[in-house]
PDB file of C-alpha atoms in Angstrom:
ATOM      1  CA  MET E   1       2.444   0.132  16.802  1.00 93.00           C
ATOM      2  CA  GLN E   2       4.035  -0.568  20.477  1.00 94.00           C
ATOM      3  CA  GLU E   3       8.088  -0.795  18.420  1.00 95.00           C
ATOM      4  CA  VAL E   4       7.770   2.493  17.155  1.00 96.00           C
ATOM      5  CA  VAL E   5       6.092   4.748  19.204  1.00 96.00           C
ATOM      6  CA  ALA E   6       9.025   3.693  22.091  1.00 97.00           C
ATOM      7  CA  GLN E   7      11.539   4.378  19.601  1.00 97.00           C
ATOM      8  CA  LEU E   8      10.748   7.352  19.070  1.00 97.00           C
ATOM      9  CA  ILE E   9      10.381   8.363  22.583  1.00 97.00           C
ATOM     10  CA  ALA E  10      13.382   7.085  23.132  1.00 97.00           C
ATOM     11  CA  ASP E  11      14.890   9.738  20.456  1.00 98.00           C
ATOM     12  CA  HIS E  12      12.337  12.528  21.610  1.00 97.00           C
ATOM     13  CA  GLN E  13      14.005  12.044  25.224  1.00 96.00           C
ATOM     14  CA  ALA E  14      17.095  11.603  23.968  1.00 96.00           C
ATOM     15  CA  GLY E  15      17.230  15.183  21.818  1.00 95.00           C
ATOM     16  CA  LEU E  16      17.418  13.974  18.490  1.00 97.00           C
ATOM     17  CA  ASN E  17      16.070  15.084  14.814  1.00 98.00           C
ATOM     18  CA  ARG E  18      13.887  12.499  13.557  1.00 98.00           C
ATOM     19  CA  PHE E  19      12.045  12.758  10.266  1.00 98.00           C
ATOM     20  CA  ILE E  20       8.883  10.105  10.133  1.00 98.00           C
ATOM     21  CA  VAL E  21       7.150   9.265   7.083  1.00 98.00           C
ATOM     22  CA  THR E  22       3.898   6.992   7.115  1.00 95.00           C
ATOM     23  CA  ALA E  23       3.654   5.559   3.782  1.00 94.00           C
ATOM     24  CA  ASN E  24      -0.116   4.365   1.915  1.00 91.00           C
ATOM     25  CA  PRO E  25      -0.138   3.001  -1.542  1.00 90.00           C
ATOM     26  CA  GLU E  26      -0.885   6.619  -3.068  1.00 91.00           C
ATOM     27  CA  ILE E  27       3.424   7.802  -1.406  1.00 94.00           C
ATOM     28  CA  VAL E  28       4.230   4.406  -3.048  1.00 93.00           C
ATOM     29  CA  LEU E  29       3.186   5.263  -6.964  1.00 92.00           C
ATOM     30  CA  ALA E  30       4.655   8.824  -6.462  1.00 93.00           C
ATOM     31  CA  ALA E  31       8.140   8.208  -5.350  1.00 95.00           C
ATOM     32  CA  ARG E  32       8.393   5.851  -8.194  1.00 92.00           C
ATOM     33  CA  LYS E  33       6.959   8.212 -10.665  1.00 93.00           C
ATOM     34  CA  ASP E  34       9.037  10.922  -8.541  1.00 97.00           C
ATOM     35  CA  PRO E  35      12.514  10.312  -8.381  1.00 97.00           C
ATOM     36  CA  ALA E  36      13.554  13.712  -6.640  1.00 97.00           C
ATOM     37  CA  TYR E  37      10.180  12.689  -4.164  1.00 98.00           C
ATOM     38  CA  MET E  38      11.667   9.114  -3.819  1.00 97.00           C
ATOM     39  CA  GLN E  39      14.645  10.508  -2.238  1.00 97.00           C
ATOM     40  CA  VAL E  40      13.279  12.969   0.215  1.00 98.00           C
ATOM     41  CA  LEU E  41      10.959   9.356   1.368  1.00 98.00           C
ATOM     42  CA  GLN E  42      14.724   7.687   1.303  1.00 97.00           C
ATOM     43  CA  THR E  43      16.226  10.455   3.458  1.00 97.00           C
ATOM     44  CA  ALA E  44      12.953   9.147   6.385  1.00 98.00           C
ATOM     45  CA  ASP E  45      14.892   8.313   9.652  1.00 98.00           C
ATOM     46  CA  TYR E  46      11.468   5.235  10.100  1.00 97.00           C
ATOM     47  CA  VAL E  47       9.148   4.497   7.389  1.00 96.00           C
ATOM     48  CA  THR E  48       6.192   2.961   8.276  1.00 96.00           C
ATOM     49  CA  ALA E  49       3.189   1.222   6.588  1.00 94.00           C
ATOM     50  CA  ASP E  50       0.167   3.379   7.050  1.00 91.00           C
ATOM     51  CA  GLY E  51      -2.339   1.803   5.226  1.00 81.00           C
ATOM     52  CA  ILE E  52      -3.600  -2.106   4.285  1.00 84.00           C
ATOM     53  CA  GLY E  53      -2.513  -2.223   0.818  1.00 86.00           C
ATOM     54  CA  ILE E  54       1.612  -2.256   2.221  1.00 90.00           C
ATOM     55  CA  VAL E  55       0.521  -4.567   4.418  1.00 91.00           C
ATOM     56  CA  LYS E  56      -0.461  -6.788   2.486  1.00 88.00           C
ATOM     57  CA  GLY E  57       1.536  -6.176  -0.794  1.00 89.00           C
ATOM     58  CA  ALA E  58       5.019  -6.251   1.924  1.00 91.00           C
ATOM     59  CA  ALA E  59       2.818 -10.119   2.946  1.00 91.00           C
ATOM     60  CA  LEU E  60       2.783 -11.043  -0.495  1.00 90.00           C
ATOM     61  CA  LEU E  61       6.408 -10.541  -1.484  1.00 90.00           C
ATOM     62  CA  GLY E  62       7.444 -12.058   1.097  1.00 90.00           C
ATOM     63  CA  ASN E  63       9.291  -9.540   3.647  1.00 89.00           C
ATOM     64  CA  PRO E  64       6.602  -9.526   5.578  1.00 91.00           C
ATOM     65  CA  VAL E  65       5.519  -5.820   8.566  1.00 90.00           C
ATOM     66  CA  PRO E  66       4.033  -6.343  11.291  1.00 89.00           C
ATOM     67  CA  GLU E  67       1.316  -4.964  11.187  1.00 91.00           C
ATOM     68  CA  ARG E  68      -0.293  -1.287  10.449  1.00 91.00           C
ATOM     69  CA  VAL E  69       0.848   2.198  11.434  1.00 94.00           C
ATOM     70  CA  THR E  70      -0.896   4.405  10.833  1.00 91.00           C
ATOM     71  CA  GLY E  71      -0.704   8.706  10.882  1.00 93.00           C
ATOM     72  CA  PHE E  72      -3.182   8.535  12.186  1.00 94.00           C
ATOM     73  CA  ASP E  73      -3.035   6.688  15.223  1.00 94.00           C
ATOM     74  CA  LEU E  74       0.767   7.332  15.484  1.00 97.00           C
ATOM     75  CA  MET E  75      -0.048  11.335  15.818  1.00 97.00           C
ATOM     76  CA  ARG E  76      -2.697  10.193  18.594  1.00 97.00           C
ATOM     77  CA  THR E  77       0.003   8.080  20.366  1.00 97.00           C
ATOM     78  CA  LEU E  78       2.494  10.874  20.759  1.00 98.00           C
ATOM     79  CA  LEU E  79      -0.010  13.238  21.500  1.00 98.00           C
ATOM     80  CA  GLN E  80      -1.053  11.612  24.133  1.00 98.00           C
ATOM     81  CA  HIS E  81       2.924  11.162  26.433  1.00 97.00           C
ATOM     82  CA  ALA E  82       3.217  14.724  24.980  1.00 98.00           C
ATOM     83  CA  ASP E  83       0.383  15.362  26.914  1.00 98.00           C
ATOM     84  CA  LEU E  84       2.034  13.244  30.466  1.00 98.00           C
ATOM     85  CA  HIS E  85       4.721  15.227  30.061  1.00 98.00           C
ATOM     86  CA  HIS E  86       4.478  18.546  28.761  1.00 98.00           C
ATOM     87  CA  ASP E  87       5.704  18.138  25.476  1.00 98.00           C
ATOM     88  CA  ARG E  88       5.432  21.123  23.294  1.00 98.00           C
ATOM     89  CA  VAL E  89       3.765  20.513  20.163  1.00 98.00           C
ATOM     90  CA  PHE E  90       4.047  22.761  16.401  1.00 98.00           C
ATOM     91  CA  PHE E  91       1.255  21.935  14.080  1.00 98.00           C
ATOM     92  CA  LEU E  92       2.214  22.694  10.341  1.00 98.00           C
ATOM     93  CA  GLY E  93      -1.333  22.382   7.238  1.00 98.00           C
ATOM     94  CA  ALA E  94      -5.283  21.963   7.489  1.00 97.00           C
ATOM     95  CA  LYS E  95      -8.102  25.098   5.956  1.00 96.00           C
ATOM     96  CA  PRO E  96      -7.154  27.364   8.737  1.00 97.00           C
ATOM     97  CA  ALA E  97     -10.612  26.800  10.800  1.00 97.00           C
ATOM     98  CA  VAL E  98     -10.321  23.584  10.391  1.00 97.00           C
ATOM     99  CA  LEU E  99      -6.778  24.330  12.157  1.00 98.00           C
ATOM    100  CA  ARG E 100      -8.662  26.529  14.989  1.00 98.00           C
ATOM    101  CA  GLN E 101     -10.328  22.997  15.308  1.00 98.00           C
ATOM    102  CA  THR E 102      -7.741  20.895  16.084  1.00 98.00           C
ATOM    103  CA  LEU E 103      -6.380  23.598  17.782  1.00 98.00           C
ATOM    104  CA  ALA E 104      -9.268  23.814  20.070  1.00 98.00           C
ATOM    105  CA  ALA E 105     -10.292  19.728  20.513  1.00 97.00           C
ATOM    106  CA  VAL E 106      -5.551  19.044  22.016  1.00 98.00           C
ATOM    107  CA  ARG E 107      -6.743  21.500  24.403  1.00 98.00           C
ATOM    108  CA  LYS E 108      -9.974  20.100  25.091  1.00 98.00           C
ATOM    109  CA  GLN E 109      -8.428  15.973  24.993  1.00 97.00           C
ATOM    110  CA  TYR E 110      -4.875  17.159  25.697  1.00 98.00           C
ATOM    111  CA  PRO E 111      -5.207  19.817  28.127  1.00 98.00           C
ATOM    112  CA  GLY E 112      -0.904  18.906  28.592  1.00 98.00           C
ATOM    113  CA  VAL E 113       0.138  19.252  25.346  1.00 98.00           C
ATOM    114  CA  VAL E 114       2.104  23.291  25.109  1.00 98.00           C
ATOM    115  CA  ILE E 115       1.061  24.408  21.628  1.00 98.00           C
ATOM    116  CA  ALA E 116       4.172  25.817  20.797  1.00 98.00           C
ATOM    117  CA  GLY E 117       3.033  27.189  17.752  1.00 98.00           C
ATOM    118  CA  SER E 118       1.255  25.911  14.032  1.00 98.00           C
ATOM    119  CA  HIS E 119       0.486  27.727  10.777  1.00 98.00           C
ATOM    120  CA  ASP E 120      -2.603  26.779   8.115  1.00 98.00           C
ATOM    121  CA  GLY E 121      -1.236  25.002   5.176  1.00 97.00           C
ATOM    122  CA  TYR E 122      -2.239  27.891   2.545  1.00 95.00           C
ATOM    123  CA  PHE E 123       1.513  29.352   2.387  1.00 96.00           C
ATOM    124  CA  ALA E 124       3.125  30.192  -0.793  1.00 96.00           C
ATOM    125  CA  PRO E 125       6.545  28.706  -2.077  1.00 95.00           C
ATOM    126  CA  ASP E 126       8.605  31.339  -0.656  1.00 97.00           C
ATOM    127  CA  GLU E 127       6.869  32.026   2.603  1.00 97.00           C
ATOM    128  CA  ALA E 128       7.991  28.366   3.686  1.00 98.00           C
ATOM    129  CA  ALA E 129      11.587  29.186   5.288  1.00 97.00           C
ATOM    130  CA  GLU E 130       9.394  31.898   7.021  1.00 97.00           C
ATOM    131  CA  VAL E 131       6.868  29.378   8.350  1.00 98.00           C
ATOM    132  CA  ALA E 132       9.936  27.265   9.207  1.00 98.00           C
ATOM    133  CA  ALA E 133      11.820  30.287  11.119  1.00 98.00           C
ATOM    134  CA  GLN E 134       8.304  30.014  13.187  1.00 98.00           C
ATOM    135  CA  ILE E 135       8.870  26.747  13.744  1.00 98.00           C
ATOM    136  CA  LYS E 136      12.655  26.965  14.891  1.00 98.00           C
ATOM    137  CA  ALA E 137      11.721  30.091  16.990  1.00 98.00           C
ATOM    138  CA  ALA E 138       8.849  28.146  19.067  1.00 98.00           C
ATOM    139  CA  ARG E 139      11.301  25.788  19.824  1.00 97.00           C
ATOM    140  CA  PRO E 140       8.630  21.874  19.645  1.00 98.00           C
ATOM    141  CA  ALA E 141       9.624  18.874  20.908  1.00 98.00           C
ATOM    142  CA  PHE E 142       7.344  17.437  17.902  1.00 98.00           C
ATOM    143  CA  VAL E 143       5.957  18.970  14.460  1.00 98.00           C
ATOM    144  CA  PHE E 144       2.822  17.116  13.030  1.00 98.00           C
ATOM    145  CA  VAL E 145       3.117  18.050   9.455  1.00 98.00           C
ATOM    146  CA  ALA E 146      -1.086  17.827   6.962  1.00 97.00           C
ATOM    147  CA  LEU E 147       0.313  19.557   4.542  1.00 97.00           C
ATOM    148  CA  GLY E 148      -0.855  16.460   2.065  1.00 94.00           C
ATOM    149  CA  PHE E 149       2.719  14.699   0.343  1.00 95.00           C
ATOM    150  CA  PRO E 150       4.392  14.978  -1.487  1.00 96.00           C
ATOM    151  CA  LYS E 151       4.365  18.024   0.410  1.00 97.00           C
ATOM    152  CA  GLN E 152       4.534  17.392   4.011  1.00 98.00           C
ATOM    153  CA  GLU E 153       7.567  15.494   3.358  1.00 98.00           C
ATOM    154  CA  MET E 154       9.638  18.230   0.820  1.00 98.00           C
ATOM    155  CA  PHE E 155       8.819  20.303   3.296  1.00 98.00           C
ATOM    156  CA  ILE E 156      10.168  18.581   6.645  1.00 98.00           C
ATOM    157  CA  HIS E 157      13.300  17.371   4.565  1.00 98.00           C
ATOM    158  CA  GLN E 158      14.215  21.587   3.671  1.00 98.00           C
ATOM    159  CA  PHE E 159      13.709  22.421   7.598  1.00 98.00           C
ATOM    160  CA  ARG E 160      14.146  19.643   9.812  1.00 97.00           C
ATOM    161  CA  ASP E 161      17.591  20.603  10.319  1.00 95.00           C
ATOM    162  CA  GLN E 162      16.528  23.995  11.709  1.00 92.00           C
ATOM    163  CA  THR E 163      15.159  22.578  14.837  1.00 94.00           C
ATOM    164  CA  PRO E 164      15.962  19.251  16.587  1.00 94.00           C
ATOM    165  CA  ALA E 165      12.653  17.357  17.110  1.00 97.00           C
ATOM    166  CA  LEU E 166      10.448  14.708  15.527  1.00 98.00           C
ATOM    167  CA  TRP E 167       9.206  14.959  12.598  1.00 98.00           C
ATOM    168  CA  MET E 168       6.096  13.781  10.925  1.00 98.00           C
ATOM    169  CA  GLY E 169       3.807  13.575   7.373  1.00 97.00           C
ATOM    170  CA  VAL E 170       0.116  12.568   8.962  1.00 96.00           C
ATOM    171  CA  GLY E 171      -2.021  14.345   6.367  1.00 92.00           C
ATOM    172  CA  GLY E 172      -5.617  14.642   6.595  1.00 90.00           C
ATOM    173  CA  SER E 173      -5.481  13.930  10.298  1.00 94.00           C
ATOM    174  CA  PHE E 174      -6.578  17.513  11.707  1.00 97.00           C
ATOM    175  CA  ASP E 175      -9.233  16.473   9.723  1.00 94.00           C
ATOM    176  CA  VAL E 176     -10.956  13.714  11.864  1.00 93.00           C
ATOM    177  CA  LEU E 177      -9.043  14.992  15.136  1.00 95.00           C
ATOM    178  CA  ALA E 178     -10.848  18.286  14.507  1.00 94.00           C
ATOM    179  CA  GLY E 179     -14.374  16.690  14.265  1.00 90.00           C
ATOM    180  CA  VAL E 180     -14.716  17.486   9.768  1.00 87.00           C
ATOM    181  CA  VAL E 181     -14.335  13.850   9.384  1.00 75.00           C
ATOM    182  CA  GLN E 182     -15.595  10.912  10.599  1.00 64.00           C
ATOM    183  CA  ARG E 183     -13.385   8.211  11.060  1.00 62.00           C
ATOM    184  CA  ALA E 184     -14.677   4.922  10.019  1.00 54.00           C
ATOM    185  CA  PRO E 185     -15.339   2.627  13.341  1.00 64.00           C
ATOM    186  CA  GLN E 186     -13.697   0.538  15.064  1.00 66.00           C
ATOM    187  CA  SER E 187     -15.505  -2.726  13.589  1.00 67.00           C
ATOM    188  CA  TRP E 188     -14.362  -1.286   9.838  1.00 55.00           C
ATOM    189  CA  GLN E 189     -10.792  -0.831  10.562  1.00 57.00           C
ATOM    190  CA  GLU E 190     -10.730  -4.641  12.607  1.00 58.00           C
ATOM    191  CA  HIS E 191     -12.101  -5.490   8.742  1.00 52.00           C
ATOM    192  CA  HIS E 192      -9.685  -3.752   6.783  1.00 60.00           C
ATOM    193  CA  VAL E 193     -11.904  -1.610   4.760  1.00 56.00           C
ATOM    194  CA  GLU E 194     -11.456   2.050   6.281  1.00 62.00           C
ATOM    195  CA  TRP E 195     -11.079   3.400   2.988  1.00 56.00           C
ATOM    196  CA  LEU E 196     -14.564   2.280   1.266  1.00 52.00           C
ATOM    197  CA  TYR E 197     -15.928   4.012   4.286  1.00 50.00           C
ATOM    198  CA  ARG E 198     -14.164   7.567   3.528  1.00 59.00           C
ATOM    199  CA  LEU E 199     -15.086   6.742   0.249  1.00 48.00           C
ATOM    200  CA  LEU E 200     -18.428   6.346   0.906  1.00 50.00           C
ATOM    201  CA  GLN E 201     -18.340   9.446   2.503  1.00 61.00           C
ATOM    202  CA  ASP E 202     -17.361  11.815  -0.033  1.00 59.00           C
ATOM    203  CA  PRO E 203     -17.414   9.459  -3.691  1.00 59.00           C
ATOM    204  CA  ARG E 204     -14.821  12.472  -4.857  1.00 56.00           C
ATOM    205  CA  ARG E 205     -11.598  10.445  -3.179  1.00 54.00           C
ATOM    206  CA  LEU E 206     -12.627   7.849  -6.650  1.00 47.00           C
ATOM    207  CA  GLY E 207      -9.681   9.127  -8.287  1.00 58.00           C
ATOM    208  CA  ARG E 208      -7.431   8.354  -5.682  1.00 61.00           C
ATOM    209  CA  MET E 209      -8.603   5.013  -4.320  1.00 60.00           C
ATOM    210  CA  MET E 210      -7.538   4.125  -7.980  1.00 64.00           C
ATOM    211  CA  ALA E 211      -4.398   3.634  -6.984  1.00 70.00           C
ATOM    212  CA  LEU E 212      -5.341   0.900  -5.073  1.00 76.00           C
ATOM    213  CA  PRO E 213      -5.863  -1.861  -7.716  1.00 77.00           C
ATOM    214  CA  HIS E 214      -2.484   0.202 -10.466  1.00 77.00           C
ATOM    215  CA  TYR E 215      -0.455  -0.624  -6.725  1.00 82.00           C
ATOM    216  CA  LEU E 216      -1.688  -4.318  -6.067  1.00 82.00           C
ATOM    217  CA  THR E 217      -1.160  -4.744  -9.749  1.00 83.00           C
ATOM    218  CA  LEU E 218       2.586  -3.778  -9.960  1.00 88.00           C
ATOM    219  CA  ILE E 219       3.210  -5.817  -6.530  1.00 87.00           C
ATOM    220  CA  LEU E 220       1.478  -8.787  -8.383  1.00 84.00           C
ATOM    221  CA  TRP E 221       4.040  -7.808 -11.775  1.00 86.00           C
ATOM    222  CA  HIS E 222       7.089  -7.877  -9.773  1.00 84.00           C
ATOM    223  CA  LYS E 223       5.430 -11.188  -7.245  1.00 81.00           C
ATOM    224  CA  PHE E 224       5.742 -13.242 -10.652  1.00 83.00           C
ATOM    225  CA  THR E 225       8.566 -11.369 -13.072  1.00 84.00           C
ATOM    226  CA  ASN E 226      11.016 -10.914 -10.480  1.00 71.00           C
ATOM    227  CA  LYS E 227      10.872  -7.455 -11.456  1.00 54.00           C
ATOM    228  CA  GLN E 228      10.781  -3.809 -10.391  1.00 50.00           C
ATOM    229  CA  ASN E 229       9.754  -1.472 -12.743  1.00 47.00           C
TER     230      ASN E 229
END
């Protein structure tokens, strides 16, 4: 976390355009099925291991990563920096009510952040260019995109060149920031069972959670057969 934050702050201070992907097993599996999405992810400047499955999988394959770097934690750390330096931030995504609660939480928790603009996640594909124009006009330093995968990464890939900023897909992070979804207690996070806490909160996530055993099966298959398919 410290390394990626230091690098992103340096990039931000240099006025560079950056695309950050916080990858979990669901994103990896989606990219395996969709070559176009895979190509988009490969254009990212940084990919972090958002999910203990990524960390464990990398270790099993003999290419370990230092630690898990979640999208929510990374977003929160960048907001802390923006708070101290009065940076401009654009918030894109979530339901209108959740977005309003997110902005209210930002104003309360990070009063130094300049909310350069915002837009909810409910817009038609033919309206995407108009939303991107709003982002460009807002001149943000950070753009947090909470559209869910693969839509958020596709949007960033298509429009990131319109303004030099740090662009990051943050999935459901607005829900957590707004208080609509409760994040797992620290002890659950430390024991790498945050996924279970989220499942207990919302049993409807069971179908999505099935990505984890599928992902692990692929990792083990690759490890013991040296195949990539």
